[in-house]
Short mmCIF file of C-alpha atoms and ligand atoms in Angstrom, two decimals:
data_model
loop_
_atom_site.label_atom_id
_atom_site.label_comp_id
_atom_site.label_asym_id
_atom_site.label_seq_id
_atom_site.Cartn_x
_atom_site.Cartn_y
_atom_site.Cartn_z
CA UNK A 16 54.11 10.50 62.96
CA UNK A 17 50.94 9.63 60.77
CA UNK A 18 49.84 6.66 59.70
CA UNK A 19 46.72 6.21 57.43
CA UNK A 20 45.04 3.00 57.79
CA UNK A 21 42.89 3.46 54.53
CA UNK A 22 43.95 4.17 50.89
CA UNK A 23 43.02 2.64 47.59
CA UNK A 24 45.21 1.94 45.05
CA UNK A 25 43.87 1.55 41.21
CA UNK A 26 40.79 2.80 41.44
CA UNK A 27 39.79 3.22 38.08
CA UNK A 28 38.33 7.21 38.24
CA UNK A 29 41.18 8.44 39.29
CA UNK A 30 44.74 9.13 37.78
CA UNK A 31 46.95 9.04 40.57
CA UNK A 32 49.64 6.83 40.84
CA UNK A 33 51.60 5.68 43.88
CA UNK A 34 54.06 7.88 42.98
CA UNK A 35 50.98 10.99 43.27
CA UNK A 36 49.67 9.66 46.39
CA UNK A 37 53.33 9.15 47.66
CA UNK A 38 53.76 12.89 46.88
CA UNK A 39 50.47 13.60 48.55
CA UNK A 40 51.55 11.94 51.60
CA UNK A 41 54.73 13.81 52.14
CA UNK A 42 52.98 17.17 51.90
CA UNK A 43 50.39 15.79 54.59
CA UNK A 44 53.23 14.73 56.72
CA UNK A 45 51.53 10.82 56.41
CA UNK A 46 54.76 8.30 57.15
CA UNK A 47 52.45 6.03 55.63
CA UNK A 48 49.89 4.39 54.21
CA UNK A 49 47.94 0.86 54.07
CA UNK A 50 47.24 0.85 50.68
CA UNK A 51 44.49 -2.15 49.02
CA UNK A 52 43.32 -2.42 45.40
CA UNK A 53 40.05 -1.08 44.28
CA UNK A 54 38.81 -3.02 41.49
CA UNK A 55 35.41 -4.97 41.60
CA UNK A 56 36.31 -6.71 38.01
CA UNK A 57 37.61 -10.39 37.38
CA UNK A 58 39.85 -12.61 39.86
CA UNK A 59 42.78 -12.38 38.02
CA UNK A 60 42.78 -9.19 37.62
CA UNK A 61 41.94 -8.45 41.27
CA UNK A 62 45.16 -10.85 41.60
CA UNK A 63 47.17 -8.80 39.38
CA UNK A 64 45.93 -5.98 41.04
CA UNK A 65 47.75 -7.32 44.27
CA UNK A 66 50.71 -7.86 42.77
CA UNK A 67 51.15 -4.66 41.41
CA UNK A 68 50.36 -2.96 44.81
CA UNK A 69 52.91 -5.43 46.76
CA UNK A 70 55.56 -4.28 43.90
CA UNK A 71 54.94 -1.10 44.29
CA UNK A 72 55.06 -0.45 48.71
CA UNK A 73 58.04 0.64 48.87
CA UNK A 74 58.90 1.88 52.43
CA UNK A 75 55.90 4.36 52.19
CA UNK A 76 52.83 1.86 51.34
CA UNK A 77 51.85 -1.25 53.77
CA UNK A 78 50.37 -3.29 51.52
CA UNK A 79 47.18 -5.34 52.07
CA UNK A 80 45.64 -8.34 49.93
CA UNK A 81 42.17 -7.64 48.98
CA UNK A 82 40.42 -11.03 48.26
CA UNK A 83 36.98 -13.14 48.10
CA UNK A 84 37.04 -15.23 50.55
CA UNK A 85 34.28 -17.26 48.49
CA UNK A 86 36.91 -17.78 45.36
CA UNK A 87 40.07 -17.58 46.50
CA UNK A 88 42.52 -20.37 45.94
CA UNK A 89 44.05 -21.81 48.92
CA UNK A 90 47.56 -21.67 47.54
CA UNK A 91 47.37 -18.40 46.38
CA UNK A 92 45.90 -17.20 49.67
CA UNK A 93 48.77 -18.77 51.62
CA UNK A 94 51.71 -17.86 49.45
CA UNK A 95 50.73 -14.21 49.25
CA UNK A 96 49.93 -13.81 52.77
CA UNK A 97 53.34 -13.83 53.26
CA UNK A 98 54.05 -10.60 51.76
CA UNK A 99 51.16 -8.29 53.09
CA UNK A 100 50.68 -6.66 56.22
CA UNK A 101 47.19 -7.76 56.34
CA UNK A 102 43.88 -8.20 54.52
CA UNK A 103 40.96 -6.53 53.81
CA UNK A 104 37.57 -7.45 53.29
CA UNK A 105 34.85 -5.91 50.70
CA UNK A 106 31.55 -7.52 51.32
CA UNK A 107 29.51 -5.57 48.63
CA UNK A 108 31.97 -5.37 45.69
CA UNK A 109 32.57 -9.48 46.25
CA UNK A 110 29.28 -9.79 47.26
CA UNK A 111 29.34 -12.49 50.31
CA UNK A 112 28.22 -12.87 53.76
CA UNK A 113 31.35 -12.56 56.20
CA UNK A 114 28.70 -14.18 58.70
CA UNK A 115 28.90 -17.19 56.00
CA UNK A 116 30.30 -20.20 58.11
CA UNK A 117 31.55 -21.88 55.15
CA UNK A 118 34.22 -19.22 55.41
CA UNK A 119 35.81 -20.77 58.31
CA UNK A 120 38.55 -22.50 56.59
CA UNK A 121 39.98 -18.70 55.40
CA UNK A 122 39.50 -17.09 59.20
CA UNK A 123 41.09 -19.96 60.62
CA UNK A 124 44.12 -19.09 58.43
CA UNK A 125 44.13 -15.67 59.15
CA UNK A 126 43.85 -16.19 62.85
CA UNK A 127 47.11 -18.06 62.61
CA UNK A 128 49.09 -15.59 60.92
CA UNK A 129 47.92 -12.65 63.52
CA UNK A 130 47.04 -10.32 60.46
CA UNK A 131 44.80 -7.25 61.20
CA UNK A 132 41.79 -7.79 58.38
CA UNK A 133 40.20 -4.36 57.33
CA UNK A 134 36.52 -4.66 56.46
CA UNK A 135 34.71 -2.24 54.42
CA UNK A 136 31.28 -1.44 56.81
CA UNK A 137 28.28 1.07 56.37
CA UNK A 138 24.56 0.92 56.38
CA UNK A 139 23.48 0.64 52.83
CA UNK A 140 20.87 -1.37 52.55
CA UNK A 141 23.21 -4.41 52.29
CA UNK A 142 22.93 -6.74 55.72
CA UNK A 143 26.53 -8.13 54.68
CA UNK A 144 28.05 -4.10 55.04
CA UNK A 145 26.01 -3.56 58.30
CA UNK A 146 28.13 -2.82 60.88
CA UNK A 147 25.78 -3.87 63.85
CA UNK A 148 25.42 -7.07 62.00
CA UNK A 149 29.49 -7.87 61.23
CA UNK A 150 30.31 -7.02 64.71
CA UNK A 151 29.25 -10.84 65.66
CA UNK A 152 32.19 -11.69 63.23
CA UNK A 153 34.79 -10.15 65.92
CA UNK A 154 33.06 -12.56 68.01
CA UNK A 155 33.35 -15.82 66.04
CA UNK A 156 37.07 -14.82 65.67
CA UNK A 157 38.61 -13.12 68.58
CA UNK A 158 41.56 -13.67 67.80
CA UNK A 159 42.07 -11.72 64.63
CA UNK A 160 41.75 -7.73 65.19
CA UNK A 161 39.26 -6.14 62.73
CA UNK A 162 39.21 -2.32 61.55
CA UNK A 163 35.38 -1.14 60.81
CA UNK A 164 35.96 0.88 58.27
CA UNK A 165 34.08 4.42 57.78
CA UNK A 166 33.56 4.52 61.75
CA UNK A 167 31.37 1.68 61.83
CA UNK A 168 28.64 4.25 60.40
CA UNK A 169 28.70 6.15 64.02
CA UNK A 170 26.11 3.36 64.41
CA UNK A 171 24.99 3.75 68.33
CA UNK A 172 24.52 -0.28 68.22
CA UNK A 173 27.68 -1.38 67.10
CA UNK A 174 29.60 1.21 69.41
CA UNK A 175 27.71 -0.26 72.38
CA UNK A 176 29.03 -3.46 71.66
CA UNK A 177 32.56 -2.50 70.93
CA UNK A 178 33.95 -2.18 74.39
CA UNK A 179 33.11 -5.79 74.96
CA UNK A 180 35.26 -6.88 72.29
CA UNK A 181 39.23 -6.57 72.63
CA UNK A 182 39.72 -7.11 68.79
CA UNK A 183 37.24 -4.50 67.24
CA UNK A 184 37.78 -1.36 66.24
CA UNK A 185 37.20 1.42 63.39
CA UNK A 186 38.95 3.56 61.53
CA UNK A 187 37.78 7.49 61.09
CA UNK A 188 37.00 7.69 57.15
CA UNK A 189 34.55 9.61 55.45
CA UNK A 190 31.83 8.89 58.76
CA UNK A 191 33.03 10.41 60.90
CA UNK A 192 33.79 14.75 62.54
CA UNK A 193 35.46 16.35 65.25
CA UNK A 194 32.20 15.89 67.45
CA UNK A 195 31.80 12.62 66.39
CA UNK A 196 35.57 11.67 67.54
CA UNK A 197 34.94 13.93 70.60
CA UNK A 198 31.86 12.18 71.55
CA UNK A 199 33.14 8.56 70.77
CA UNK A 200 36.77 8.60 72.72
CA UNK A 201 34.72 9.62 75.79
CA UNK A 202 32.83 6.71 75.47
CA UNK A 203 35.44 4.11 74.21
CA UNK A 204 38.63 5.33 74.51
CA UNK A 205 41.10 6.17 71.99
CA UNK A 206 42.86 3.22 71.99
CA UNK A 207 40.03 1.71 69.32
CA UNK A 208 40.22 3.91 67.04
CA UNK A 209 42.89 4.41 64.22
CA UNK A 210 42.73 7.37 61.26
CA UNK A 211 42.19 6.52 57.87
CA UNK A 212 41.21 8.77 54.71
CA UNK A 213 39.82 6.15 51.83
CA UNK A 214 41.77 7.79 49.51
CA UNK A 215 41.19 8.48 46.66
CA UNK A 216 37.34 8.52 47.52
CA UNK A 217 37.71 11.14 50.71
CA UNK A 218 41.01 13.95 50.69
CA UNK A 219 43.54 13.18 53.13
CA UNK A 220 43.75 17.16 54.28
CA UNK A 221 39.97 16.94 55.00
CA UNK A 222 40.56 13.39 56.78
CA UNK A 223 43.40 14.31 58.84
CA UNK A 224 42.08 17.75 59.92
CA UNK A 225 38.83 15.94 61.54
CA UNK A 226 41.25 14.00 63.94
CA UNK A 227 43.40 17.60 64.47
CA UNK A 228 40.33 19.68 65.38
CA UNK A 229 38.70 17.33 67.45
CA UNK A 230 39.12 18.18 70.98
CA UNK A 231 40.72 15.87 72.81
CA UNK A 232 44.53 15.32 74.26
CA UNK A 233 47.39 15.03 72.02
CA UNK A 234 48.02 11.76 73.53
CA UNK A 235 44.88 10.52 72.28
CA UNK A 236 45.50 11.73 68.97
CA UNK A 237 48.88 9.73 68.86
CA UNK A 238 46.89 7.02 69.65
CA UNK A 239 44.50 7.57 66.65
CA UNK A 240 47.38 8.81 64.21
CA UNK A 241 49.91 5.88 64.84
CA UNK A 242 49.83 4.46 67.80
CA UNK A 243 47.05 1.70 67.63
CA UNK A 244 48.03 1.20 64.14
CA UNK A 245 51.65 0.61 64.86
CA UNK A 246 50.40 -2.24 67.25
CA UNK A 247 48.03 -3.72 64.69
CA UNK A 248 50.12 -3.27 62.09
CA UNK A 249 53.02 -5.48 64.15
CA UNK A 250 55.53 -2.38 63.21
CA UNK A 251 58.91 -1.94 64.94
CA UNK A 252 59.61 1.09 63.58
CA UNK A 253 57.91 3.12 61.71
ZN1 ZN B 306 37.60 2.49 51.02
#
């Protein structure tokens, strides 16, 4: 069992549909996928964008709703909360500070619906992608779990700070190797870790083989593969 924690749906470079990734999947042996849109252009299209992925999970996709917390409209938020699995969060593409505390009113939500919130994070010269930085949002809000995305950037800092906090962990795309996965269970344990391949940008073969050749127990590995997700994710069966 596979689940990937990471995938991109509309991205505007690439001509895969959900039907290709679907296919993609099934060849990988991936069960499935959380799959959010990829567009940086106008609200409603972002919106529509949303809709279309919701239409099109299926019983392969889990579905996430990609929004600006800045912008979005309460009623919208709250009426398609209901059908995603959880949310994710881009702070460069919608360009805001997650740290921001006028964002309260949206986190406050969240925390009652017991969603999992994905959160794009790397060191790019952007203090609203740093990971060592966004960590302290896991903190205002320890009650909602949050995925680093890309690893957290292997940053030493964040992972130092991770074990302290019950709701933080990362997911294994694009930053991240067998060493690297080695080196980090040892330290904090498999159990915060889930994979993911941010497809379209990374390959899911390439993704999933970092996890395989990584030496470590297969327990751990069903850990990283489905079981953390599976808990975040609220799944019964898979
Ligand atoms: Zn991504």
């Amino acid at each position: 069992m596979i689940i990937d924690f990471h995938t991109h749906s509309g991205v505007s470079f690439d001509k895969s549909t959900f039907n290709e990734l679907q296919r993609k999947m099934q060849q990988m042996g991936i069960e499935r996928a959380v799959i959010f849109p990829s567009t940086q252009e106008s609200y409603q299209k972002l919106m529509q964008k949303n809709v279309e992925t919701l239409d099109n999970a299926g019983k392969f996709f889990i579905p996430f709703l990609r929004f600006n917390p800045k912008t979005i409209k309460k009623e919208e938020f709250e009426a398609l909360q209901k059908g995603f699995y959880g949310l994710r969060l881009t702070p460069r593409g919608e360009n805001f500070d997650p740290l921001d505390k006028s964002l309260e009113r949206i986190f406050e939500t969240i925390e009652k619906t017991g969603k999992p919130v994905i959160i794009h994070s790397r060191k790019e010269n952007n203090i609203n992608t740093d990971p060592d930085r966004i960590i302290e949002l896991a903190k205002m809000y320890p009650k909602i779990n949050f995925v680093f995305a890309h690893f957290a950037n292997d940053s030493d800092i964040f992972f130092s700070k991770i074990n302290e906090l019950e709701n933080a962990y990362v997911d294994t795309s694009v930053v991240s190797s067998p060493f690297i996965i080695e080196r980090r269970v040892k330290e904090i344990t498999s159990k915060k870790i889930v994979f993911g391949s941010d497809y379209p940008f990374s390959d899911q073969e390439i993704e999933l083989l970092k996890v395989k050749k990584a030496e470590i127990s297969e327990m751990k590995k069903e850990d990283i593969f489905y079981g953390n997700a599976k808990k975040l994710l609220n799944l019964q069966k898979v």
